[in-house]
Amino acid sequence: MKTLIRNGSVVTPQGVHMMDVLVEGETIAALFAPGPTSDDLAGSVVRVIDAQGKYVIPGGIDAHTHMELPFGGTFASDTFETGTRAAAWGGTTTIIDFAVQRYGERVQDGLAAWHEKASGNCFIDYGFHQIIGGVDDDSLKAMDELIDEGVTSFKLFMAYPGVFYSDDGQILRAMQQAKNNGSMIMMHAENGIAIDVLVAQALARGETAPINHGLTRPWETEQEATHRAIMLARITGAPLYIVHMSAKQAVHTVQEARDLGLNVFGETCPQYLYLSLEEQLGAPGFEGAKWVCSTPLRAKAEGHQDELWRYLRTNDLSIVATDHCPFCFKEQKELGIGDFSKIPNGIGSVEHRMDLIYQGVVEGQLTLERWVEITSTTPARMFGLYPQKGAIAPGSDADIVVYDPNGHTSIGIDKTHHMNMDHSAWEGYETDGHVDLVMSRGEVLVDEKGFHGTKGHGRYLKRSLSQYLI
Ligand code: DUC
Ligand code: ZN
Ligand code: ZN
């Protein structure tokens, strides 16, 4: 099967170029300047897609999702089937989800359980990071084994004592292992021991509303943990990727480390760029539960959101992922009525990341090239998928999005909403731009006629080591 995407502007981190893209089978075969060669070719190819006036970009890569994550006595509400379908609708063609090992379990069993959940159910390609919830001799050894299976990054938690938490000694040991085997340590950087004390004290004072989730996780707990993680990484020489950063002070600490030449990277998420403690988490009654996630939304009055956009421009934040971890309001978020600490932590955004970050281009926060870089190309490089993914180049997988800058997207539960949740954290958001067509390895998943994806089309991606380290 041959497809020619004609007359579009191909956007990559290197620039914006009028190019026609020839797809043969599952991969990109060639790029042509529009003109006679392309005209000749158009007659012979089976399918021509007109991208006049539109951007042709590599499919989005969401490097941080949690399908079916067990959390707070319930499970994230998207399965790999519903979550990857929603991702495809929004122009994301690869996810990297987190397999879970909890204390007392074998790491290999945790990974096998995630393969079981995903295999045969995905509409787009997927890889795994591994959460290590219990660092010990066996799990350290397992890290080496997993690398051979294409799992080259490991997430540790400085928060959630008694659940996923690792102490500093465990973190140090895991980092030493990562330094030796070349893998990446991903860190949930919040001081969970201090947070648990603040939470217990707030509840004892009768402060039970959702906003207290944010108030008991002040920016100092994020910056302190970020600094500590960087120091531990520095002792070991291991690379460090800090996930879901929301506090400007914490990112400043990342900036300082990067200025010293350390391999420290920061990730943020759309919710931290747009939403806030006052407006969303502080919504009346129990409504704010929809926006309970960790790290928490930060105060707009303190200027975090604008600073995070700036750090995206300066590359002190390298990636925008979603931390997609959806829970329904009914029966899931409601577990925390009368006790904010029982609200399952998470927001669903996998469907909207590409549009929400494109809005940053519209509003002058980012260039077009940077939009593609932080949503696709850098995630591919960071997690060992480049140039199979994250590129519009001969030989790369034909994961392609045709994006209409003159289109419009209305986000809301009755509008564009395919995630398995009963509400949208982005209800009422209107963005310029529209995902017109989504292709995954040459197969059109979404076009103007609707959804054409096939469950099981998505393949497991065995990832290489991070390409920022070699
Ligand atoms: N943060 C969330 O908001 N949800 C899942 C886990 C996490 O670290
Ligand atoms: Zn986390
Ligand atoms: Zn997460």
XYZ file of C-alpha atoms and ligand atoms in Angstrom:
480
model
C 0.000 0.000 0.000
C 1.393 3.411 -1.014
C 0.142 6.734 0.302
C 1.261 10.209 -0.702
C 0.607 13.082 1.686
C 0.769 16.132 -0.568
C 1.181 19.883 -0.225
C 1.583 19.980 3.534
C 4.154 21.767 5.685
C 6.306 19.158 7.394
C 7.183 20.314 10.902
C 10.169 18.847 12.731
C 12.487 20.344 15.372
C 14.760 21.359 12.471
C 12.184 23.548 10.744
C 9.036 23.807 8.659
C 9.333 22.690 5.031
C 6.859 22.233 2.194
C 7.341 18.528 1.492
C 5.316 15.652 0.147
C 5.634 12.456 2.161
C 5.526 9.039 0.513
C 4.478 6.169 2.739
C 5.037 2.577 1.655
C 3.585 -0.082 3.877
C 4.366 0.773 7.476
C 7.206 3.222 6.923
C 8.045 6.555 5.375
C 9.728 5.869 2.018
C 10.696 9.333 0.849
C 10.158 13.068 1.118
C 9.870 15.209 -2.025
C 9.702 18.892 -2.687
C 6.259 19.398 -4.261
C 6.619 19.506 -8.058
C 6.916 17.302 -11.125
C 8.286 14.179 -9.388
C 5.504 14.254 -6.908
C 2.901 14.953 -9.631
C 4.076 11.865 -11.563
C 4.051 9.786 -8.437
C 0.567 10.896 -7.426
C -0.885 9.081 -10.418
C 0.659 5.788 -9.366
C 0.003 5.693 -5.666
C -3.055 4.080 -4.221
C -4.040 6.849 -1.843
C -3.390 10.592 -1.953
C -4.018 12.731 1.110
C -4.225 16.455 0.502
C -2.558 18.398 3.314
C -2.722 21.831 1.671
C -2.524 24.533 4.347
C -1.882 21.953 7.057
C 1.004 20.745 9.170
C 2.391 17.246 8.766
C 3.998 16.184 12.031
C 5.351 12.996 13.593
C 2.688 11.306 15.710
C 2.638 12.391 19.316
C 4.479 10.315 21.911
C 3.019 10.417 25.394
C 5.851 9.190 27.586
C 3.813 9.041 30.793
C 0.484 7.211 31.043
C -1.170 4.947 33.610
C -3.772 2.687 32.043
C -5.553 0.604 34.703
C -3.183 1.776 37.443
C -4.231 0.421 40.846
C -4.458 3.469 43.100
C -6.246 4.320 46.337
C -8.376 1.174 46.346
C -9.509 1.549 42.750
C -8.080 1.443 39.210
C -7.465 4.172 36.639
C -10.568 3.983 34.470
C -8.981 3.722 31.018
C -7.960 0.300 29.802
C -5.297 -0.041 27.122
C -8.179 -0.337 24.662
C -10.084 2.808 25.643
C -6.967 4.812 26.478
C -5.088 4.135 23.260
C -8.221 4.786 21.196
C -8.605 8.181 22.889
C -4.898 8.886 22.406
C -5.213 8.196 18.673
C -8.192 10.559 18.386
C -5.941 13.285 19.742
C -2.927 12.673 17.508
C -0.852 10.537 19.865
C 0.461 7.397 18.167
C 2.741 6.011 20.894
C 2.374 5.767 24.646
C 4.857 4.633 27.246
C 2.925 3.273 30.207
C 4.197 2.307 33.652
C 4.261 -1.353 34.601
C 4.005 -1.698 38.377
C 5.996 -3.718 40.877
C 4.697 -3.298 44.401
C 6.632 -4.102 47.539
C 6.914 -7.872 47.954
C 6.188 -8.679 44.299
C 8.667 -9.792 41.653
C 9.499 -7.073 39.127
C 9.221 -9.599 36.291
C 5.695 -10.492 37.406
C 4.706 -6.832 37.401
C 5.958 -6.443 33.856
C 4.236 -9.645 32.738
C 0.942 -8.348 34.168
C 1.297 -5.174 32.108
C 2.004 -7.142 28.936
C -1.137 -9.126 29.675
C -3.248 -5.964 30.017
C -1.899 -4.353 26.844
C -1.291 -7.199 24.441
C -3.892 -7.393 21.676
C -5.796 -4.401 23.054
C -3.954 -1.353 21.768
C -4.792 0.816 18.763
C -1.336 2.436 18.776
C 2.186 1.278 19.608
C 3.227 1.159 23.230
C 6.239 0.668 25.451
C 6.731 0.317 29.182
C 8.680 1.961 31.936
C 8.895 -0.097 35.138
C 7.852 1.225 38.539
C 10.072 -0.277 41.213
C 7.995 -0.215 44.385
C 10.422 -2.298 46.430
C 14.142 -1.814 45.879
C 16.045 -4.899 47.064
C 18.676 -7.287 45.703
C 16.171 -9.078 43.464
C 14.597 -5.982 41.974
C 18.016 -4.456 41.325
C 19.022 -7.579 39.430
C 15.723 -7.514 37.564
C 16.515 -4.030 36.252
C 19.371 -5.515 34.211
C 17.099 -8.246 32.825
C 14.377 -5.803 31.847
C 16.752 -3.781 29.708
C 17.082 -6.808 27.420
C 13.291 -6.783 27.135
C 13.186 -3.162 26.030
C 12.297 -1.615 29.380
C 15.102 0.884 29.836
C 13.686 3.320 32.387
C 12.650 2.810 36.008
C 10.405 4.981 38.116
C 10.947 5.482 41.828
C 8.737 7.361 44.269
C 9.856 9.736 47.020
C 6.129 10.041 47.891
C 3.399 7.592 48.949
C 5.059 5.956 52.019
C 3.842 2.398 52.445
C 2.734 2.141 48.815
C 5.372 2.973 46.195
C 7.858 4.870 48.397
C 11.626 4.315 48.289
C 13.907 5.727 50.980
C 17.143 7.525 50.117
C 19.261 4.401 50.536
C 17.028 2.456 48.155
C 17.094 5.326 45.673
C 20.876 5.461 45.873
C 21.159 1.733 45.185
C 18.779 1.886 42.219
C 20.707 4.821 40.819
C 23.979 2.906 41.147
C 22.380 0.069 39.209
C 21.179 2.489 36.537
C 24.617 4.033 36.259
C 26.044 0.562 35.629
C 23.440 -0.674 33.154
C 22.845 2.589 31.254
C 19.175 2.952 32.080
C 17.252 6.058 33.130
C 15.889 6.696 36.613
C 12.556 8.523 36.563
C 11.606 10.190 39.817
C 8.351 11.184 41.443
C 9.952 13.972 43.448
C 7.839 14.949 46.443
C 8.788 14.604 50.108
C 6.125 12.047 50.978
C 7.131 11.690 54.640
C 6.600 15.402 55.308
C 3.441 15.453 53.173
C 1.859 12.635 55.183
C 2.363 14.618 58.401
C 0.812 17.744 56.862
C -2.114 15.670 55.557
C -2.798 14.098 58.974
C -2.628 17.521 60.655
C -5.024 19.091 58.112
C -7.528 16.274 58.536
C -7.295 16.588 62.335
C -8.231 20.259 61.961
C -11.279 19.232 59.933
C -9.845 20.550 56.650
C -11.201 17.857 54.367
C -12.005 19.612 51.043
C -10.079 18.810 47.827
C -8.047 22.038 47.894
C -6.240 20.694 50.958
C -4.601 18.129 48.687
C -2.634 21.008 47.179
C -2.137 22.918 50.418
C -0.567 19.877 52.102
C 1.861 19.375 49.209
C 3.498 22.831 49.115
C 6.118 23.654 46.508
C 8.847 23.213 49.105
C 8.098 19.484 49.261
C 8.624 19.257 45.496
C 11.739 21.392 45.393
C 13.319 19.641 48.381
C 12.759 16.207 46.855
C 13.978 17.394 43.462
C 17.167 18.719 45.029
C 17.689 15.515 47.031
C 17.130 13.329 43.978
C 19.643 15.381 42.006
C 22.218 15.103 44.778
C 21.766 11.326 44.952
C 22.056 11.117 41.174
C 25.176 13.237 41.326
C 26.804 10.921 43.886
C 26.152 7.940 41.612
C 26.633 9.566 38.212
C 23.235 8.239 37.115
C 20.974 10.183 34.747
C 17.739 11.456 36.233
C 14.383 12.319 34.664
C 11.971 14.088 36.985
C 8.353 13.442 36.081
C 5.287 15.700 36.297
C 6.977 18.862 37.551
C 4.614 21.619 38.656
C 6.578 23.964 40.960
C 8.713 26.647 39.320
C 11.189 26.432 42.211
C 11.738 22.724 41.555
C 12.369 23.358 37.866
C 14.825 26.075 38.841
C 16.717 23.377 40.718
C 16.727 21.259 37.544
C 18.026 24.254 35.623
C 20.913 24.658 38.058
C 21.812 20.987 37.700
C 21.693 21.196 33.915
C 23.857 24.306 33.984
C 26.434 22.228 35.847
C 26.326 19.722 33.008
C 24.466 16.980 34.858
C 22.205 14.581 32.974
C 19.037 15.820 34.656
C 15.823 16.230 32.675
C 12.417 17.654 33.548
C 8.932 16.726 32.375
C 5.741 18.701 32.843
C 2.111 18.084 31.878
C -0.687 20.199 30.333
C -2.523 20.504 33.653
C 0.421 22.342 35.216
C 0.609 24.763 32.297
C -3.067 25.751 32.289
C -4.875 24.774 35.482
C -4.413 26.091 39.008
C -4.903 25.512 42.700
C -7.255 28.486 43.074
C -9.470 27.933 40.033
C -9.745 24.153 39.682
C -8.601 22.451 42.890
C -10.377 25.163 44.876
C -13.693 24.788 43.017
C -16.753 24.867 45.310
C -17.870 21.817 47.252
C -16.283 18.548 46.174
C -15.887 19.624 42.520
C -12.137 20.216 42.969
C -11.645 16.438 43.295
C -11.591 16.260 39.485
C -8.199 17.969 39.596
C -6.566 16.073 42.440
C -3.280 14.791 41.077
C 0.299 14.615 42.339
C 2.313 16.710 42.116
C -0.610 19.100 42.674
C -1.807 22.038 40.614
C -0.030 25.193 41.762
C -1.273 28.701 42.579
C -1.616 31.023 39.603
C -0.933 33.934 41.958
C 2.581 32.507 42.428
C 3.202 32.461 38.663
C 4.138 28.795 38.215
C 2.290 28.325 34.929
C 4.075 31.123 33.037
C 7.426 30.015 34.394
C 6.831 26.442 33.222
C 6.150 27.678 29.678
C 9.392 29.638 29.869
C 11.299 26.587 31.075
C 9.900 24.665 28.108
C 11.410 27.279 25.834
C 14.810 27.101 27.538
C 14.792 23.275 27.538
C 15.066 23.080 31.324
C 11.786 21.227 30.831
C 12.352 18.819 27.954
C 9.058 16.976 27.535
C 5.318 17.457 27.928
C 3.633 14.156 28.806
C 0.202 13.774 30.407
C 0.571 11.533 33.482
C -2.770 10.291 32.128
C -4.414 8.645 35.145
C -8.184 9.037 34.788
C -10.788 8.357 37.444
C -14.530 8.819 37.162
C -16.137 11.345 39.477
C -18.922 8.984 40.494
C -17.685 6.234 42.772
C -13.982 6.888 42.174
C -13.206 10.530 42.985
C -16.163 10.285 45.392
C -14.144 7.882 47.557
C -12.643 11.048 49.024
C -15.808 12.863 50.087
C -15.074 14.026 53.616
C -11.357 13.124 53.337
C -9.295 14.627 50.507
C -6.486 12.121 51.110
C -8.746 9.334 49.836
C -9.417 10.980 46.469
C -7.638 8.882 43.809
C -4.833 10.980 42.342
C -4.986 11.613 38.630
C -6.283 13.547 35.629
C -7.096 12.224 32.160
C -5.529 14.150 29.272
C -4.102 11.614 26.826
C -6.579 12.738 24.160
C -5.880 16.454 24.412
C -2.127 16.914 24.838
C -1.315 17.713 21.222
C -4.109 20.322 20.969
C -3.398 21.878 24.351
C 0.288 22.303 23.627
C -0.423 23.570 20.101
C -2.456 26.271 21.850
C 0.860 27.336 23.379
C 2.083 27.966 19.823
C -1.033 30.019 19.068
C -0.516 32.057 22.224
C 3.147 32.734 21.465
C 4.594 30.517 24.196
C 6.336 28.078 21.833
C 7.452 27.801 18.238
C 5.924 25.195 15.953
C 9.217 23.324 15.936
C 9.366 23.252 19.712
C 5.784 21.929 19.847
C 6.857 18.901 17.833
C 10.097 18.543 19.739
C 8.589 18.395 23.237
C 5.591 16.246 22.298
C 7.239 13.751 19.939
C 10.905 13.982 18.991
C 12.440 14.446 22.434
C 10.293 11.715 24.043
C 11.493 9.392 21.259
C 15.136 10.277 21.907
C 14.789 10.295 25.679
C 13.334 6.808 25.768
C 15.234 5.015 23.009
C 12.693 5.088 20.186
C 14.328 7.510 17.740
C 14.312 7.548 14.709
C 11.758 4.744 14.451
C 9.423 7.199 16.192
C 9.443 10.963 16.547
C 10.671 11.716 13.026
C 9.336 12.393 9.549
C 12.213 10.787 7.681
C 12.804 7.911 5.267
C 12.845 4.644 7.212
C 10.870 5.951 10.179
C 7.542 4.407 11.082
C 4.733 6.159 9.228
C 3.219 7.584 12.415
C 1.947 10.850 11.017
C -0.574 13.502 12.015
C -2.072 16.020 9.612
C -2.893 19.036 11.752
C -5.086 21.916 10.606
C -3.985 25.243 12.119
C -7.218 26.808 10.884
C -9.370 24.177 12.524
C -10.878 24.382 15.977
C -11.301 21.936 18.833
C -13.981 22.162 21.503
C -13.150 19.977 24.480
C -15.906 18.588 26.661
C -17.667 15.434 27.719
C -20.339 15.779 24.997
C -17.873 16.974 22.347
C -14.433 15.506 21.738
C -14.185 12.956 24.496
C -13.214 9.335 24.052
C -11.506 8.663 27.377
C -13.325 6.338 29.747
C -14.320 8.957 32.302
C -17.614 10.577 33.224
C -16.229 14.113 33.153
C -13.461 16.080 31.483
C -10.809 17.965 33.407
C -10.736 20.210 30.325
C -14.486 20.879 30.040
C -15.129 24.052 28.058
C -11.604 24.442 26.699
C -11.616 25.796 23.152
C -8.398 25.502 21.168
C -7.338 26.678 17.742
C -6.126 23.832 15.555
C -7.511 20.400 14.823
C -6.209 16.864 14.410
C -7.467 16.074 10.895
C -5.781 12.764 10.175
C -3.828 10.254 12.243
C -1.758 7.466 10.781
C -0.039 4.696 12.716
C 2.516 2.635 10.770
C 0.761 3.501 7.521
C -2.740 2.696 8.765
C -5.168 5.619 8.898
C -6.743 5.578 12.352
C -8.614 8.861 12.211
C -9.774 11.033 9.322
C -12.725 13.259 8.481
C -14.981 10.210 8.289
C -14.194 9.129 11.831
C -12.265 6.346 13.529
C -10.890 3.395 11.547
C -8.374 1.919 13.981
C -8.138 -1.768 14.754
C -7.794 -3.117 18.257
C -4.551 -5.072 18.392
C -2.837 -3.012 15.675
C -0.648 -1.448 18.372
C 2.617 -3.303 18.964
C 4.919 -3.524 21.931
C 8.038 -1.400 21.422
C 11.311 -2.773 22.709
C 13.132 0.391 23.562
C 16.871 1.123 23.414
C 18.775 3.084 26.031
C 18.157 6.820 26.138
C 19.796 8.568 23.212
C 20.635 11.549 25.398
C 23.169 9.459 27.269
C 25.151 7.851 24.469
N 0.402 11.010 40.317
C -0.888 11.024 39.955
O -1.505 12.096 39.916
N -1.491 9.864 39.666
C -0.831 8.620 39.642
C 0.463 8.578 40.292
C 1.112 9.882 40.446
O 2.278 9.946 40.740
Zn 4.275 10.195 39.946
Zn 2.521 9.119 36.795
